[in-house]
Amino acid sequence: MDLRIVNPDPKYSTVTLIPPATLGYVHLAAEVRPPPRPGPVIRTPRQKAELIGGLKVLARQLEQVAAVEKVTVYAATVMAPPSGYVRQHKDQVRPARFDVVVLVETTTPEAAREVQATSAYQALHDLLRGQARRLHVIAARNLKRVGDVDKTRPGTFLFNYFVGDDPQVVVALWDYLAGWYQTETGMDNSTLLAPLEDQPSDYVVINHARWDGLLGFAARQFTKKSFRTYMVANLDAHNVGAMPILYRLA
């Protein structure tokens, strides 16, 4: 399928990129207690709060492994509605409803596999596995980068799970979608994660980004007519599905 941008606008060119990071990643995404429908994640039951506390302790222990750069635990705040392609292919697409995510950053992509073999990683994985209805895990690399995502301070964090008929089209279209976000929301950071070659994944790529505040981000996104005429229209036109979820640092 060729990339043919719908409703092109000179305001929205492809995103400005810097070279990809040389890090590796292990992305662990869990359905623990997601809400029954899209919307705010209001409640954190005691069992889930205890799980998050345990994950944070194990994350600090995993950071002591030589090949690990950083481990970050996230809790979902808003489950955004998926795009049209996802709704139309619900028998084929596994929906992303992950209310807890752990992102492990390693010194290299190859080191991601080595880290997964350590006892510190296994302890974290097993704790999450034991309380998750579903757990999706990939070792990944950074395919494209706008800038590094600052995980040292609070903010609104996005993990956006992409699917589509043609993986090459998904990745090529992302440049235009990210260009819209760069123009309309001031996005100055983003890392696009792609599974390593031997990694099965329900998603073609997973985008990670951060903004300073939830309300400001939502206002800049959803009040724009071009969000529907450009962003949504191009997802639908190219048979690409997006499942965005917003998170906070746990």
Tab-separated table of C-alpha atoms in Angstrom:
chain	number	residue	atom	x	y	z
A	1	MET	CA	0.000	0.000	0.000
A	2	ASP	CA	1.367	3.405	-0.983
A	3	LEU	CA	1.438	6.282	1.477
A	4	ARG	CA	-0.978	8.955	0.244
A	5	ILE	CA	-1.529	11.673	2.822
A	6	VAL	CA	-5.174	12.706	3.172
A	7	ASN	CA	-5.938	16.429	3.529
A	8	PRO	CA	-2.274	17.447	3.261
A	9	ASP	CA	-1.379	20.709	4.952
A	10	PRO	CA	1.957	22.548	4.639
A	11	LYS	CA	1.844	23.029	8.421
A	12	TYR	CA	2.301	19.316	8.922
A	13	SER	CA	5.474	17.965	7.411
A	14	THR	CA	7.249	14.855	8.594
A	15	VAL	CA	8.604	14.998	12.121
A	16	THR	CA	12.101	16.334	12.846
A	17	LEU	CA	14.227	13.439	14.080
A	18	ILE	CA	17.596	12.867	15.694
A	19	PRO	CA	19.543	9.572	15.391
A	20	PRO	CA	17.947	6.648	17.236
A	21	ALA	CA	19.162	5.824	20.722
A	22	THR	CA	21.614	2.943	20.942
A	23	LEU	CA	19.874	1.503	23.997
A	24	GLY	CA	17.857	-1.667	24.195
A	25	TYR	CA	14.477	-1.976	25.871
A	26	VAL	CA	12.265	-4.517	27.531
A	27	HIS	CA	8.662	-3.344	27.527
A	28	LEU	CA	6.363	-5.185	29.927
A	29	ALA	CA	2.707	-4.164	29.594
A	30	ALA	CA	0.087	-5.665	31.875
A	31	GLU	CA	-3.678	-5.701	32.190
A	32	VAL	CA	-4.101	-5.713	35.946
A	33	ARG	CA	-7.331	-3.832	36.735
A	34	PRO	CA	-8.152	-1.794	33.622
A	35	PRO	CA	-11.467	0.081	33.489
A	36	PRO	CA	-14.289	-1.666	31.587
A	37	ARG	CA	-14.386	1.050	28.901
A	38	PRO	CA	-12.202	3.916	27.624
A	39	GLY	CA	-11.878	6.867	29.957
A	40	PRO	CA	-10.067	7.929	33.125
A	41	VAL	CA	-8.485	5.279	35.324
A	42	ILE	CA	-9.896	6.535	38.607
A	43	ARG	CA	-9.540	3.676	41.076
A	44	THR	CA	-6.383	1.970	42.286
A	45	PRO	CA	-7.493	-0.982	44.428
A	46	ARG	CA	-5.264	-1.913	47.345
A	47	GLN	CA	-4.007	-5.084	45.648
A	48	LYS	CA	-2.956	-3.104	42.577
A	49	ALA	CA	-1.303	-0.419	44.724
A	50	GLU	CA	0.646	-3.120	46.542
A	51	LEU	CA	1.695	-4.625	43.210
A	52	ILE	CA	2.993	-1.260	41.993
A	53	GLY	CA	4.894	-0.798	45.235
A	54	GLY	CA	6.491	-4.202	44.823
A	55	LEU	CA	7.411	-3.496	41.210
A	56	LYS	CA	9.148	-0.269	42.230
A	57	VAL	CA	11.250	-2.141	44.790
A	58	LEU	CA	12.203	-4.796	42.240
A	59	ALA	CA	12.890	-2.109	39.628
A	60	ARG	CA	15.535	-0.561	41.895
A	61	GLN	CA	17.102	-3.994	42.349
A	62	LEU	CA	17.090	-4.628	38.593
A	63	GLU	CA	18.891	-1.312	38.057
A	64	GLN	CA	21.863	-2.822	39.891
A	65	VAL	CA	22.442	-5.208	36.970
A	66	ALA	CA	25.409	-3.938	34.965
A	67	ALA	CA	23.630	-3.970	31.588
A	68	VAL	CA	20.590	-2.025	32.889
A	69	GLU	CA	20.485	1.762	32.512
A	70	LYS	CA	17.078	2.523	34.030
A	71	VAL	CA	13.806	0.849	35.022
A	72	THR	CA	10.586	2.886	35.107
A	73	VAL	CA	7.175	1.841	36.396
A	74	TYR	CA	4.053	3.531	34.981
A	75	ALA	CA	0.391	3.507	36.029
A	76	ALA	CA	-2.315	4.381	33.504
A	77	THR	CA	-4.392	7.527	34.006
A	78	VAL	CA	-6.513	7.599	30.822
A	79	MET	CA	-7.456	4.814	28.420
A	80	ALA	CA	-8.133	6.717	25.197
A	81	PRO	CA	-10.556	5.219	22.644
A	82	PRO	CA	-8.788	3.241	19.904
A	83	SER	CA	-8.915	4.418	16.309
A	84	GLY	CA	-11.394	3.149	13.718
A	85	TYR	CA	-9.170	0.403	12.307
A	86	VAL	CA	-8.973	-1.245	15.726
A	87	ARG	CA	-12.738	-1.183	16.203
A	88	GLN	CA	-13.311	-2.566	12.710
A	89	HIS	CA	-10.819	-5.411	13.213
A	90	LYS	CA	-11.608	-6.341	16.805
A	91	ASP	CA	-11.603	-10.030	15.889
A	92	GLN	CA	-7.999	-9.750	14.651
A	93	VAL	CA	-6.422	-7.050	16.818
A	94	ARG	CA	-5.633	-7.640	20.474
A	95	PRO	CA	-6.647	-4.399	22.188
A	96	ALA	CA	-4.105	-2.580	24.321
A	97	ARG	CA	-5.684	-2.144	27.762
A	98	PHE	CA	-2.505	-2.050	29.792
A	99	ASP	CA	-2.896	-0.187	33.075
A	100	VAL	CA	0.598	-1.029	34.360
A	101	VAL	CA	3.804	-0.808	32.313
A	102	VAL	CA	7.446	-1.387	33.210
A	103	LEU	CA	10.101	-0.112	30.802
A	104	VAL	CA	13.608	-1.523	31.210
A	105	GLU	CA	16.365	0.351	29.360
A	106	THR	CA	19.555	-1.597	28.662
A	107	THR	CA	22.996	-0.628	27.411
A	108	THR	CA	22.404	-2.160	23.963
A	109	PRO	CA	19.566	-3.980	22.159
A	110	GLU	CA	21.497	-7.234	22.494
A	111	ALA	CA	21.767	-6.706	26.248
A	112	ALA	CA	17.967	-6.674	26.531
A	113	ARG	CA	17.909	-10.432	25.980
A	114	GLU	CA	20.723	-10.957	28.485
A	115	VAL	CA	18.895	-8.937	31.119
A	116	GLN	CA	15.781	-11.066	30.659
A	117	ALA	CA	17.819	-14.074	31.757
A	118	THR	CA	18.815	-12.528	35.106
A	119	SER	CA	17.186	-13.437	38.410
A	120	ALA	CA	16.432	-9.769	39.133
A	121	TYR	CA	14.432	-9.458	35.915
A	122	GLN	CA	12.678	-12.773	36.481
A	123	ALA	CA	11.551	-11.660	39.937
A	124	LEU	CA	9.958	-8.514	38.493
A	125	HIS	CA	8.429	-10.398	35.564
A	126	ASP	CA	6.983	-13.122	37.799
A	127	LEU	CA	5.427	-10.626	40.213
A	128	LEU	CA	3.696	-8.846	37.331
A	129	ARG	CA	2.715	-12.106	35.629
A	130	GLY	CA	1.157	-13.376	38.838
A	131	GLN	CA	-1.349	-10.529	39.058
A	132	ALA	CA	-1.949	-9.686	35.395
A	133	ARG	CA	-4.908	-10.891	33.375
A	134	ARG	CA	-2.665	-10.467	30.351
A	135	LEU	CA	1.035	-9.663	30.010
A	136	HIS	CA	2.663	-8.515	26.756
A	137	VAL	CA	6.479	-8.486	26.771
A	138	ILE	CA	8.925	-7.544	24.022
A	139	ALA	CA	12.628	-6.844	23.782
A	140	ALA	CA	12.953	-3.815	21.531
A	141	ARG	CA	15.159	-1.217	19.918
A	142	ASN	CA	14.660	2.463	19.206
A	143	LEU	CA	13.609	2.781	15.573
A	144	LYS	CA	13.112	6.577	15.435
A	145	ARG	CA	13.629	9.364	17.947
A	146	VAL	CA	12.442	12.942	18.303
A	147	GLY	CA	14.247	13.293	21.628
A	148	ASP	CA	14.763	11.381	24.856
A	149	VAL	CA	11.744	10.950	27.132
A	150	ASP	CA	12.475	12.518	30.529
A	151	LYS	CA	11.498	9.931	33.148
A	152	THR	CA	13.060	11.772	36.091
A	153	ARG	CA	10.057	14.018	36.833
A	154	PRO	CA	6.265	13.765	36.761
A	155	GLY	CA	4.306	14.420	33.593
A	156	THR	CA	1.805	12.934	31.173
A	157	PHE	CA	3.397	9.912	29.525
A	158	LEU	CA	2.090	8.247	26.385
A	159	PHE	CA	2.456	4.701	25.168
A	160	ASN	CA	0.698	4.401	21.807
A	161	TYR	CA	0.321	0.876	20.437
A	162	PHE	CA	0.172	0.726	16.613
A	163	VAL	CA	-1.165	-2.009	14.330
A	164	GLY	CA	-1.934	-2.107	10.626
A	165	ASP	CA	-2.204	-4.092	7.414
A	166	ASP	CA	1.293	-3.126	6.241
A	167	PRO	CA	4.035	-2.639	8.878
A	168	GLN	CA	6.084	-0.458	6.516
A	169	VAL	CA	3.126	1.877	6.050
A	170	VAL	CA	2.604	2.035	9.818
A	171	VAL	CA	6.182	3.196	10.352
A	172	ALA	CA	6.138	5.636	7.417
A	173	LEU	CA	2.825	7.177	8.500
A	174	TRP	CA	4.144	7.664	12.029
A	175	ASP	CA	6.495	10.359	10.683
A	176	TYR	CA	3.478	12.436	9.634
A	177	LEU	CA	1.446	11.759	12.770
A	178	ALA	CA	4.405	12.734	14.950
A	179	GLY	CA	4.881	15.822	12.784
A	180	TRP	CA	1.328	16.892	13.682
A	181	TYR	CA	2.044	16.394	17.389
A	182	GLN	CA	5.269	18.336	17.063
A	183	THR	CA	3.430	21.289	15.505
A	184	GLU	CA	0.208	21.281	17.520
A	185	THR	CA	1.320	20.118	20.984
A	186	GLY	CA	4.946	21.219	21.078
A	187	MET	CA	6.150	17.628	21.389
A	188	ASP	CA	9.942	17.727	21.742
A	189	ASN	CA	10.555	14.110	22.748
A	190	SER	CA	9.487	10.695	21.546
A	191	THR	CA	11.020	7.255	21.120
A	192	LEU	CA	9.484	4.775	18.701
A	193	LEU	CA	10.102	1.219	19.902
A	194	ALA	CA	10.180	-1.726	17.493
A	195	PRO	CA	10.426	-5.393	18.550
A	196	LEU	CA	13.744	-7.093	17.927
A	197	GLU	CA	13.618	-9.405	14.924
A	198	ASP	CA	12.958	-12.612	16.870
A	199	GLN	CA	10.330	-11.086	19.139
A	200	PRO	CA	6.645	-11.913	18.625
A	201	SER	CA	4.495	-8.862	19.220
A	202	ASP	CA	0.841	-7.945	18.926
A	203	TYR	CA	1.901	-4.435	17.858
A	204	VAL	CA	4.039	-3.196	14.978
A	205	VAL	CA	5.579	-0.361	16.990
A	206	ILE	CA	4.995	1.320	20.354
A	207	ASN	CA	5.529	5.053	20.686
A	208	HIS	CA	6.617	6.616	23.975
A	209	ALA	CA	6.451	10.351	24.687
A	210	ARG	CA	5.956	12.866	27.511
A	211	TRP	CA	4.199	16.207	28.053
A	212	ASP	CA	4.243	18.426	31.130
A	213	GLY	CA	0.516	18.365	31.960
A	214	LEU	CA	-2.569	16.322	31.153
A	215	LEU	CA	-5.119	19.124	30.767
A	216	GLY	CA	-2.924	21.242	28.527
A	217	PHE	CA	-2.046	18.259	26.366
A	218	ALA	CA	-5.697	17.220	26.025
A	219	ALA	CA	-6.778	20.753	25.135
A	220	ARG	CA	-4.102	21.130	22.477
A	221	GLN	CA	-5.024	17.792	20.934
A	222	PHE	CA	-8.791	17.401	21.036
A	223	THR	CA	-9.775	21.012	20.337
A	224	LYS	CA	-7.987	20.944	16.989
A	225	LYS	CA	-10.198	20.268	13.982
A	226	SER	CA	-7.136	18.864	12.227
A	227	PHE	CA	-6.982	16.062	14.795
A	228	ARG	CA	-9.980	14.569	13.016
A	229	THR	CA	-9.382	15.791	9.460
A	230	TYR	CA	-5.658	14.982	9.389
A	231	MET	CA	-4.718	12.549	12.162
A	232	VAL	CA	-7.794	10.323	12.297
A	233	ALA	CA	-8.398	10.571	8.547
A	234	ASN	CA	-4.890	9.369	7.721
A	235	LEU	CA	-5.034	6.486	10.187
A	236	ASP	CA	-8.256	5.295	8.581
A	237	ALA	CA	-7.070	5.885	5.000
A	238	HIS	CA	-3.929	3.796	5.522
A	239	ASN	CA	-5.504	0.932	7.481
A	240	VAL	CA	-3.481	1.795	10.571
A	241	GLY	CA	-4.763	1.436	14.112
A	242	ALA	CA	-3.625	3.402	17.161
A	243	MET	CA	-4.344	2.546	20.801
A	244	PRO	CA	-3.062	5.433	22.932
A	245	ILE	CA	-2.890	5.166	26.726
A	246	LEU	CA	-1.735	7.952	29.050
A	247	TYR	CA	0.298	7.164	32.155
A	248	ARG	CA	1.912	8.731	35.195
A	249	LEU	CA	5.112	7.730	36.929
A	250	ALA	CA	4.199	5.201	39.585
